[in-house]
Tab-separated table of C-alpha atoms and ligand atoms in Angstrom:
chain	number	residue	atom	x	y	z
L	141	PRO	CA	25.337	35.156	-36.274
L	142	LEU	CA	24.140	31.971	-34.544
L	143	ILE	CA	23.549	32.545	-30.885
L	144	MET	CA	22.717	29.673	-28.584
L	145	SER	CA	19.304	29.922	-27.040
L	146	LEU	CA	19.205	30.894	-23.403
L	147	PHE	CA	17.156	27.721	-23.030
L	148	ALA	CA	19.573	25.398	-24.766
L	149	GLU	CA	20.173	23.493	-21.547
L	150	VAL	CA	16.489	22.855	-20.783
L	151	PRO	CA	15.903	19.110	-20.828
L	152	GLN	CA	12.928	17.672	-22.661
L	153	ALA	CA	10.328	16.533	-20.123
L	154	ALA	CA	8.457	13.267	-20.528
L	155	PRO	CA	4.857	13.655	-21.728
L	156	VAL	CA	2.042	13.147	-19.210
L	157	ALA	CA	1.128	9.481	-19.677
L	158	VAL	CA	-2.648	9.803	-19.885
L	159	PHE	CA	-2.550	12.663	-22.415
L	160	LYS	CA	0.086	10.827	-24.466
L	161	LEU	CA	-2.174	7.770	-24.577
L	162	THR	CA	-5.028	9.873	-25.939
L	163	ALA	CA	-2.770	11.422	-28.575
L	164	ASP	CA	-1.669	7.934	-29.699
L	165	PHE	CA	-5.308	6.862	-29.794
L	166	ARG	CA	-6.226	9.810	-32.023
L	167	GLU	CA	-3.520	8.892	-34.518
L	168	ASP	CA	-4.604	5.263	-34.680
L	169	LYS	CA	-6.693	4.741	-37.824
L	170	HIS	CA	-8.041	1.305	-36.923
L	171	PRO	CA	-11.883	1.233	-37.086
L	172	SER	CA	-12.288	-0.842	-33.898
L	173	LYS	CA	-10.027	1.320	-31.719
L	174	VAL	CA	-11.199	1.977	-28.157
L	175	ASN	CA	-9.864	4.512	-25.638
L	176	LEU	CA	-10.083	3.258	-22.059
L	177	GLY	CA	-7.416	5.666	-20.834
L	178	VAL	CA	-8.993	9.101	-20.657
L	179	GLY	CA	-10.353	10.266	-17.284
L	180	ALA	CA	-13.670	11.649	-18.489
L	181	TYR	CA	-17.254	10.473	-18.845
L	182	ARG	CA	-18.523	9.222	-22.197
L	183	THR	CA	-22.085	8.449	-23.276
L	184	ASP	CA	-23.028	5.076	-24.716
L	185	ALA	CA	-22.375	6.678	-28.118
L	186	CYS	CA	-18.813	7.307	-26.864
L	187	GLN	CA	-19.289	11.098	-26.788
L	188	PRO	CA	-18.527	13.684	-24.114
L	189	TRP	CA	-21.687	14.677	-22.234
L	190	VAL	CA	-22.752	18.190	-21.299
L	191	LEU	CA	-25.130	17.559	-18.405
L	192	PRO	CA	-28.631	18.809	-19.350
L	193	VAL	CA	-28.779	20.764	-16.093
L	194	VAL	CA	-25.509	22.476	-16.986
L	195	ARG	CA	-26.823	23.480	-20.429
L	196	LYS	CA	-29.880	24.947	-18.751
L	197	VAL	CA	-27.907	26.881	-16.139
L	198	GLU	CA	-25.469	28.178	-18.752
L	199	GLN	CA	-28.404	29.714	-20.589
L	200	LEU	CA	-29.738	31.260	-17.374
L	201	ILE	CA	-26.336	32.803	-16.739
L	202	ALA	CA	-25.963	34.058	-20.316
L	203	SER	CA	-29.328	35.815	-20.195
L	204	ASP	CA	-28.874	37.317	-16.719
L	205	SER	CA	-27.918	40.922	-17.446
L	206	SER	CA	-27.240	41.623	-13.777
L	207	LEU	CA	-24.046	39.558	-14.005
L	208	ASN	CA	-20.779	41.134	-15.062
L	209	HIS	CA	-17.099	40.317	-15.417
L	210	GLU	CA	-15.743	42.152	-12.406
L	211	TYR	CA	-13.092	40.337	-10.380
L	212	LEU	CA	-14.404	37.855	-7.860
L	213	PRO	CA	-13.107	38.089	-4.293
L	214	ILE	CA	-9.690	36.431	-3.906
L	215	LEU	CA	-11.186	33.419	-2.137
L	216	GLY	CA	-13.920	33.084	-4.754
L	217	LEU	CA	-17.676	33.322	-5.115
L	218	PRO	CA	-19.081	33.185	-1.557
L	219	GLU	CA	-22.248	31.242	-2.447
L	220	PHE	CA	-20.173	28.727	-4.397
L	221	ARG	CA	-17.747	28.158	-1.529
L	222	ALA	CA	-20.533	27.723	1.004
L	223	SER	CA	-22.641	25.364	-1.094
L	224	SER	CA	-19.631	23.232	-2.061
L	225	SER	CA	-18.607	22.776	1.537
L	226	LYS	CA	-22.194	21.880	2.364
L	227	ILE	CA	-22.412	19.066	-0.148
L	228	ALA	CA	-19.162	17.664	1.232
L	229	LEU	CA	-20.174	17.883	4.881
L	230	GLY	CA	-23.967	17.644	4.741
L	231	GLU	CA	-26.746	20.202	4.948
L	232	ASP	CA	-27.061	19.847	8.732
L	233	SER	CA	-23.355	19.527	9.526
L	234	PRO	CA	-22.680	20.778	13.087
L	235	ALA	CA	-19.271	22.041	11.944
L	236	VAL	CA	-20.987	24.305	9.392
L	237	GLN	CA	-23.454	25.543	12.001
L	238	GLU	CA	-20.580	26.269	14.367
L	239	HIS	CA	-18.975	28.518	11.705
L	240	ARG	CA	-15.765	26.564	11.611
L	241	VAL	CA	-15.959	25.508	7.960
L	242	GLY	CA	-14.645	27.628	5.120
L	243	GLY	CA	-13.878	27.200	1.458
L	244	VAL	CA	-11.345	28.441	-1.043
L	245	GLN	CA	-12.545	28.442	-4.652
L	246	CYS	CA	-9.795	26.790	-6.658
L	247	LEU	CA	-8.895	25.843	-10.211
L	248	GLY	CA	-10.238	22.309	-10.198
L	249	GLY	CA	-9.444	19.642	-7.675
L	250	THR	CA	-5.791	19.977	-8.634
L	251	GLY	CA	-5.814	23.652	-7.669
L	252	ALA	CA	-7.398	22.776	-4.335
L	253	LEU	CA	-4.705	20.185	-3.644
L	254	LYS	CA	-2.022	22.668	-4.615
L	255	ILE	CA	-3.316	25.539	-2.462
L	256	GLY	CA	-3.838	23.125	0.434
L	257	ALA	CA	-0.325	21.718	0.072
L	258	GLU	CA	1.157	25.200	-0.121
L	259	PHE	CA	-0.684	26.243	3.040
L	260	LEU	CA	0.411	23.140	4.933
L	261	ARG	CA	4.042	23.670	4.004
L	262	ARG	CA	3.901	27.260	5.198
L	263	TRP	CA	1.828	26.911	8.328
L	264	TYR	CA	1.366	23.351	9.535
L	265	ASN	CA	3.507	21.483	12.077
L	266	GLY	CA	5.844	24.421	12.526
L	267	ILE	CA	6.633	27.094	10.000
L	268	ASN	CA	7.837	26.102	6.538
L	269	ASN	CA	8.201	22.538	7.717
L	270	THR	CA	9.206	20.897	4.459
L	271	ALA	CA	10.224	17.743	6.337
L	272	THR	CA	6.703	16.816	7.444
L	273	PRO	CA	6.059	13.402	5.866
L	274	ILE	CA	3.359	13.287	3.202
L	275	TYR	CA	1.792	9.873	2.707
L	276	ILE	CA	0.239	9.019	-0.650
L	277	SER	CA	-1.558	5.729	-1.293
L	278	SER	CA	0.236	3.115	-3.346
L	279	PRO	CA	-0.880	3.318	-6.070
L	280	SER	CA	-2.518	6.719	-6.462
L	281	TRP	CA	-3.424	9.358	-8.993
L	282	GLU	CA	0.034	10.139	-10.364
L	283	ASN	CA	-0.260	13.884	-9.789
L	284	HIS	CA	-0.440	13.595	-5.993
L	285	ASN	CA	3.288	13.073	-5.482
L	286	ALA	CA	4.268	15.894	-7.813
L	287	VAL	CA	1.862	18.432	-6.317
L	288	PHE	CA	3.322	17.948	-2.838
L	289	ILE	CA	6.915	17.918	-4.087
L	290	ASP	CA	6.309	21.152	-6.001
L	291	ALA	CA	4.813	22.687	-2.870
L	292	GLY	CA	8.204	22.123	-1.252
L	293	PHE	CA	7.735	18.923	0.732
L	294	SER	CA	10.777	16.693	0.683
L	295	ASP	CA	9.605	13.533	2.430
L	296	ILE	CA	6.921	11.921	0.261
L	297	ARG	CA	6.101	8.381	1.296
L	298	ALA	CA	3.813	5.645	0.047
L	299	TYR	CA	1.261	3.927	2.261
L	300	ARG	CA	0.045	0.442	1.446
L	301	TYR	CA	-3.396	0.423	-0.108
L	302	TRP	CA	-3.758	-2.208	-2.814
L	303	ASP	CA	-3.444	-5.925	-2.353
L	304	ALA	CA	-2.741	-7.196	-5.872
L	305	GLU	CA	-3.177	-10.818	-4.859
L	306	LYS	CA	-6.670	-10.388	-3.533
L	307	ARG	CA	-7.517	-7.464	-5.812
L	308	GLY	CA	-8.782	-5.437	-2.913
L	309	LEU	CA	-7.841	-3.132	-0.052
L	310	ALA	CA	-4.611	-3.948	1.816
L	311	LEU	CA	-6.140	-2.922	5.142
L	312	PRO	CA	-3.591	-4.529	7.513
L	313	GLY	CA	-0.685	-2.879	5.655
L	314	PHE	CA	-2.541	0.435	5.516
L	315	LEU	CA	-3.207	0.374	9.272
L	316	GLU	CA	0.380	-0.585	9.993
L	317	ASP	CA	1.696	2.318	7.921
L	318	LEU	CA	-0.625	4.699	9.803
L	319	GLU	CA	0.552	3.227	13.091
L	320	ASN	CA	4.233	3.732	12.192
L	321	ALA	CA	3.915	7.223	10.699
L	322	PRO	CA	5.566	10.053	12.674
L	323	GLU	CA	3.102	12.234	14.570
L	324	SER	CA	1.652	15.103	12.457
L	325	SER	CA	2.281	13.294	9.183
L	326	ILE	CA	-0.145	14.225	6.416
L	327	PHE	CA	-2.180	11.474	4.760
L	328	VAL	CA	-3.798	12.108	1.399
L	329	LEU	CA	-7.000	10.048	1.448
L	330	HIS	CA	-9.302	9.486	-1.514
L	331	ALA	CA	-12.782	10.365	-0.255
L	332	CYS	CA	-14.417	7.840	-2.585
L	333	ALA	CA	-13.878	6.014	-5.874
L	334	HIS	CA	-10.140	5.609	-5.300
L	335	ASN	CA	-8.136	6.384	-8.428
L	336	PRO	CA	-6.830	4.095	-9.916
L	337	THR	CA	-8.036	1.036	-7.997
L	338	GLY	CA	-11.777	1.766	-7.684
L	339	THR	CA	-11.490	0.243	-4.217
L	340	ASP	CA	-12.646	2.136	-1.130
L	341	PRO	CA	-12.558	1.188	2.541
L	342	THR	CA	-15.947	0.140	3.934
L	343	PRO	CA	-17.456	2.319	6.692
L	344	ASP	CA	-16.153	-0.131	9.275
L	345	GLU	CA	-12.660	0.026	7.745
L	346	TRP	CA	-12.789	3.842	7.660
L	347	LYS	CA	-13.576	3.751	11.393
L	348	GLN	CA	-10.445	1.712	12.023
L	349	ILE	CA	-8.407	4.131	9.883
L	350	ALA	CA	-9.827	7.148	11.737
L	351	ASP	CA	-9.125	5.534	15.126
L	352	VAL	CA	-5.444	5.130	14.357
L	353	MET	CA	-5.186	8.574	12.790
L	354	LYS	CA	-6.705	10.204	15.842
L	355	ARG	CA	-4.517	8.309	18.293
L	356	ARG	CA	-1.360	8.912	16.255
L	357	LYS	CA	-2.247	12.597	15.598
L	358	LEU	CA	-2.173	12.364	11.803
L	359	PHE	CA	-3.647	14.938	9.431
L	360	ALA	CA	-6.302	13.867	6.906
L	361	PHE	CA	-6.214	15.665	3.562
L	362	PHE	CA	-9.151	14.272	1.604
L	363	ASP	CA	-9.208	14.344	-2.158
L	364	SER	CA	-12.843	14.264	-3.278
L	365	ALA	CA	-12.900	14.153	-7.067
L	366	TYR	CA	-15.860	11.819	-7.580
L	367	GLN	CA	-18.650	12.699	-5.142
L	368	GLY	CA	-21.873	11.262	-6.564
L	369	PHE	CA	-20.038	9.558	-9.347
L	370	ALA	CA	-19.098	6.537	-7.284
L	371	SER	CA	-22.449	5.287	-6.045
L	372	GLY	CA	-24.844	7.757	-7.626
L	373	ASN	CA	-25.543	9.046	-4.123
L	374	LEU	CA	-23.946	12.236	-2.760
L	375	GLU	CA	-24.367	11.299	0.899
L	376	LYS	CA	-22.951	7.830	0.529
L	377	ASP	CA	-19.900	9.081	-1.349
L	378	ALA	CA	-19.188	11.677	1.352
L	379	TRP	CA	-19.468	9.212	4.201
L	380	ALA	CA	-15.766	9.059	5.073
L	381	VAL	CA	-15.275	12.839	5.077
L	382	ARG	CA	-18.343	13.351	7.261
L	383	TYR	CA	-17.287	10.589	9.624
L	384	PHE	CA	-13.870	12.160	10.194
L	385	VAL	CA	-15.470	15.548	10.871
L	386	SER	CA	-17.933	13.932	13.293
L	387	GLN	CA	-14.932	12.485	15.145
L	388	GLY	CA	-13.517	15.957	15.759
L	389	PHE	CA	-10.771	15.960	13.112
L	390	GLU	CA	-9.629	19.183	11.542
L	391	ILE	CA	-9.358	18.344	7.852
L	392	PHE	CA	-8.799	19.659	4.360
L	393	CYS	CA	-10.969	18.376	1.565
L	394	ALA	CA	-10.057	19.144	-2.055
L	395	GLN	CA	-13.299	18.996	-4.037
L	396	SER	CA	-13.424	18.765	-7.797
L	397	PHE	CA	-16.522	19.445	-9.896
L	398	SER	CA	-14.833	18.261	-13.077
L	399	LYS	CA	-16.389	14.799	-13.104
L	400	ASN	CA	-19.675	15.121	-11.252
L	401	PHE	CA	-20.677	18.260	-13.208
L	402	GLY	CA	-18.794	17.344	-16.390
L	403	LEU	CA	-17.065	20.740	-16.110
L	404	TYR	CA	-13.568	19.482	-16.868
L	405	ASN	CA	-12.297	22.535	-18.737
L	406	GLU	CA	-13.973	25.158	-16.554
L	407	ARG	CA	-11.544	24.315	-13.736
L	408	VAL	CA	-13.890	24.439	-10.810
L	409	GLY	CA	-12.930	23.158	-7.410
L	410	ASN	CA	-13.113	24.071	-3.758
L	411	LEU	CA	-10.788	23.525	-0.829
L	412	THR	CA	-12.986	22.895	2.191
L	413	VAL	CA	-11.285	23.604	5.490
L	414	VAL	CA	-12.723	22.296	8.748
L	415	ALA	CA	-11.107	23.872	11.820
L	416	LYS	CA	-11.666	23.368	15.553
L	417	ASP	CA	-13.125	26.850	16.009
L	418	SER	CA	-14.162	29.826	13.922
L	419	ASP	CA	-11.256	31.934	15.118
L	420	SER	CA	-8.718	29.440	13.750
L	421	LEU	CA	-10.696	29.234	10.525
L	422	THR	CA	-10.537	33.009	10.070
L	423	ARG	CA	-6.769	33.047	10.449
L	424	VAL	CA	-6.353	30.076	8.120
L	425	LEU	CA	-8.474	31.748	5.436
L	426	SER	CA	-6.518	34.973	5.792
L	427	GLN	CA	-3.350	33.055	4.906
L	428	MET	CA	-5.093	31.203	2.089
L	429	GLU	CA	-5.879	34.608	0.628
L	430	LYS	CA	-2.165	35.419	0.546
L	431	ILE	CA	-1.373	32.173	-1.258
L	432	VAL	CA	-4.130	32.606	-3.848
L	433	ARG	CA	-3.103	36.210	-4.462
L	434	THR	CA	0.329	35.212	-5.751
L	435	THR	CA	-0.912	32.067	-7.502
L	436	TRP	CA	-3.892	33.117	-9.674
L	437	SER	CA	-4.910	36.284	-7.833
L	438	ASN	CA	-8.607	35.478	-8.115
L	439	PRO	CA	-10.540	32.614	-9.642
L	440	PRO	CA	-12.704	32.394	-12.788
L	441	SER	CA	-16.452	32.798	-12.385
L	442	GLN	CA	-18.233	30.708	-14.997
L	443	GLY	CA	-17.832	27.246	-13.466
L	444	ALA	CA	-18.460	28.543	-9.964
L	445	ARG	CA	-21.660	30.240	-11.093
L	446	ILE	CA	-22.888	27.083	-12.783
L	447	VAL	CA	-22.226	24.966	-9.704
L	448	SER	CA	-23.566	27.415	-7.142
L	449	LEU	CA	-26.753	28.204	-9.053
L	450	THR	CA	-27.368	24.483	-9.397
L	451	LEU	CA	-26.665	23.637	-5.778
L	452	ASN	CA	-28.674	26.582	-4.454
L	453	THR	CA	-31.843	26.099	-6.527
L	454	PRO	CA	-33.906	23.111	-5.324
L	455	GLU	CA	-35.285	22.093	-8.754
L	456	LEU	CA	-31.886	22.395	-10.418
L	457	PHE	CA	-30.256	20.521	-7.557
L	458	ALA	CA	-32.728	17.653	-8.013
L	459	GLU	CA	-32.071	17.633	-11.732
L	460	TRP	CA	-28.317	17.543	-11.180
L	461	LYS	CA	-28.596	14.592	-8.802
L	462	ASP	CA	-30.543	12.849	-11.516
L	463	ASN	CA	-27.872	13.612	-14.118
L	464	VAL	CA	-25.138	12.337	-11.805
L	465	LYS	CA	-27.093	9.160	-11.281
L	466	THR	CA	-27.403	8.683	-15.038
L	467	MET	CA	-23.595	8.702	-15.272
L	468	ALA	CA	-23.077	6.442	-12.255
L	469	ASP	CA	-25.688	3.969	-13.491
L	470	ARG	CA	-24.128	3.685	-16.924
L	471	VAL	CA	-20.787	2.883	-15.309
L	472	LEU	CA	-22.414	0.239	-13.098
L	473	LEU	CA	-24.089	-1.307	-16.146
L	474	MET	CA	-20.812	-1.486	-18.060
L	475	ARG	CA	-19.161	-3.141	-15.060
L	476	ALA	CA	-21.837	-5.810	-14.894
L	477	GLN	CA	-21.736	-6.447	-18.627
L	478	LEU	CA	-17.946	-6.605	-18.856
L	479	LYS	CA	-17.792	-9.099	-16.021
L	480	ALA	CA	-20.586	-11.199	-17.535
L	481	LYS	CA	-18.892	-11.265	-20.904
L	482	LEU	CA	-15.486	-12.275	-19.460
L	483	LEU	CA	-17.169	-15.060	-17.472
L	484	ALA	CA	-19.032	-16.226	-20.583
L	485	LEU	CA	-15.743	-16.352	-22.500
L	486	GLY	CA	-14.167	-18.361	-19.683
L	487	THR	CA	-11.348	-15.834	-19.353
L	488	PRO	CA	-8.823	-17.147	-16.793
L	489	GLY	CA	-8.913	-15.380	-13.418
L	490	THR	CA	-11.693	-14.088	-11.205
L	491	TRP	CA	-13.591	-11.026	-12.312
L	492	ASP	CA	-15.608	-10.156	-9.238
L	493	HIS	CA	-13.400	-7.120	-8.677
L	494	ILE	CA	-14.864	-5.508	-11.806
L	495	THR	CA	-18.227	-5.141	-10.092
L	496	GLN	CA	-16.839	-4.711	-6.587
L	497	GLN	CA	-14.778	-1.678	-7.589
L	498	ILE	CA	-16.600	1.625	-7.928
L	499	GLY	CA	-16.267	4.954	-9.699
L	500	MET	CA	-14.882	5.692	-13.096
L	501	PHE	CA	-11.954	3.305	-13.006
L	502	SER	CA	-11.290	-0.356	-12.723
L	503	PHE	CA	-7.953	-1.883	-11.914
L	504	THR	CA	-8.129	-4.928	-14.156
L	505	GLY	CA	-5.034	-6.778	-12.992
L	506	LEU	CA	-3.696	-6.869	-16.572
L	507	ASN	CA	0.105	-6.712	-16.579
L	508	PRO	CA	2.183	-4.241	-18.649
L	509	LYS	CA	2.878	-6.834	-21.368
L	510	GLN	CA	-0.801	-7.615	-21.731
L	511	VAL	CA	-1.524	-3.876	-21.868
L	512	GLU	CA	1.048	-3.488	-24.609
L	513	TYR	CA	-0.561	-6.332	-26.548
L	514	LEU	CA	-3.975	-4.712	-26.221
L	515	ILE	CA	-2.682	-1.395	-27.533
L	516	LYS	CA	-0.485	-2.742	-30.342
L	517	GLU	CA	-2.561	-5.667	-31.558
L	518	LYS	CA	-6.122	-4.809	-30.567
L	519	HIS	CA	-6.088	-0.987	-30.650
L	520	VAL	CA	-7.552	-0.948	-27.150
L	521	TYR	CA	-5.829	1.854	-25.232
L	522	LEU	CA	-5.366	1.683	-21.471
L	523	MET	CA	-2.844	2.793	-18.854
L	524	ALA	CA	0.213	0.581	-18.289
L	525	SER	CA	-1.033	-0.026	-14.736
L	526	GLY	CA	-3.998	-1.955	-16.161
L	527	ARG	CA	-6.402	0.809	-15.178
L	528	ILE	CA	-9.391	1.189	-17.470
L	529	ASN	CA	-11.979	3.938	-17.581
L	530	MET	CA	-15.328	2.166	-17.493
L	531	CYS	CA	-16.877	5.114	-19.385
L	532	GLY	CA	-14.848	4.170	-22.443
L	533	LEU	CA	-16.974	1.033	-22.699
L	534	THR	CA	-20.216	1.128	-24.660
L	535	THR	CA	-22.812	-1.475	-25.586
L	536	LYS	CA	-21.232	-1.431	-29.059
L	537	ASN	CA	-17.565	-1.992	-28.160
L	538	LEU	CA	-17.996	-4.123	-25.048
L	539	ASP	CA	-17.834	-7.494	-26.808
L	540	TYR	CA	-14.751	-6.445	-28.733
L	541	VAL	CA	-13.016	-5.207	-25.571
L	542	ALA	CA	-13.874	-8.360	-23.598
L	543	GLU	CA	-12.673	-10.608	-26.428
L	544	SER	CA	-9.482	-8.570	-26.687
L	545	ILE	CA	-8.839	-8.864	-22.949
L	546	HIS	CA	-9.491	-12.588	-23.203
L	547	GLU	CA	-7.002	-12.877	-26.039
L	548	ALA	CA	-4.347	-10.841	-24.216
L	549	ILE	CA	-4.658	-12.930	-21.068
L	550	THR	CA	-4.625	-16.290	-22.817
L	551	LYS	CA	-1.747	-15.411	-25.177
L	552	ILE	CA	0.493	-13.311	-22.936
L	553	GLN	CA	1.526	-14.262	-19.421
Z	1796	PLP	C1	-8.061	11.447	-7.559
Z	1796	PLP	C2	-8.131	12.713	-8.335
Z	1796	PLP	N1	-7.901	13.864	-7.714
Z	1796	PLP	C3	-7.969	15.033	-8.354
Z	1796	PLP	C4	-8.262	15.104	-9.687
Z	1796	PLP	C5	-8.228	16.465	-10.339
Z	1796	PLP	O1	-9.360	16.910	-10.849
Z	1796	PLP	P1	-9.424	18.314	-11.607
Z	1796	PLP	O2	-9.481	17.988	-13.050
Z	1796	PLP	O3	-10.671	18.939	-11.085
Z	1796	PLP	O4	-8.220	19.114	-11.265
Z	1796	PLP	C6	-8.512	13.924	-10.391
Z	1796	PLP	C7	-8.783	13.972	-11.828
Z	1796	PLP	O5	-8.508	13.070	-12.583
Z	1796	PLP	C8	-8.438	12.705	-9.695
Z	1796	PLP	O6	-8.658	11.543	-10.305
């Protein structure tokens, strides 16, 4: 007898755009196809890159017979949590020395955002205060909204960030939105290499942002997915986070090691918590433990071991910084070459933003129709927003991509 499935009423969900784009790219048989959608580093030969330091550390771990597969503590590997927080806040951070910084080892940066969001819903601005406004930059990484909605927040708002006209930061709008936000609102701030715009506030602009946030009593939840990747320099890319802490803010900082260690599928992240005093920190961490226990119970060890061994061994740390710089430098080179090529072609528009933006992504300013043309006619895959991953460019496909962009812009308005 035919019995209807218990799940007959489940609606089909839309695919996640960036993964769908990659699937379409894989099916495309055209020899010149280029994928500028995916959010991962590629070498100049268009291949994924296992950082040499990671290969080395993986072998050290594999041959260390003192290691085993016992459960980690619920909050994670202690030396991983401590060293992660230290690269975010700085070796000599007073907050660290005052024992008011703690970490929660999480499953990637996404896990850190999720655990942080869950904690805030439960324990921030009253108990289970689902009405606390959450402000996400417009535009932002598309997962931000969903993570906070799924954590139970009901009032998700956009703050102005991108000025399309000037292809840069919409600072006046941003400051106005901070000014008008209800007290205790939560602002998700990209620590560096803003995704998708590649546009960060300058130190002076961050100071203005922090001033308003302090006066208006707003909470800063930093998302740090690209430390080192943006400028090639860990300190520079952590400037905003460190500045806020130096100004006395209590913050959360979701750190991802997916990009800067190339450990995408190991799911390694850390939620750094900076509290006013160590007593508050202890209570916060005790609640974090409850949340983790019912979420993944305890985290995986491999990625955390790789990161902590690297960060805690001076020679390996130096080698890692070198590897990160290799990635950042290749991105900077591709930016310069893409801009030069578009200028040489006389492509309408200004292209300074290509080299002004930093990190993995560039917000080209291409409109959805031009994007569609690039995908359909040129086999160049990019997000509908016009975001391109600079790592998808190589010395071999750069001319083709620039000529295709030129064609799309001159043919399609
Ligand atoms: C802004 C931003 N936050 C967080 C993440 C999540 O990183 P992970 O893969 O470590 O979860 C990403 C990854 O694309 C990102 O771009």
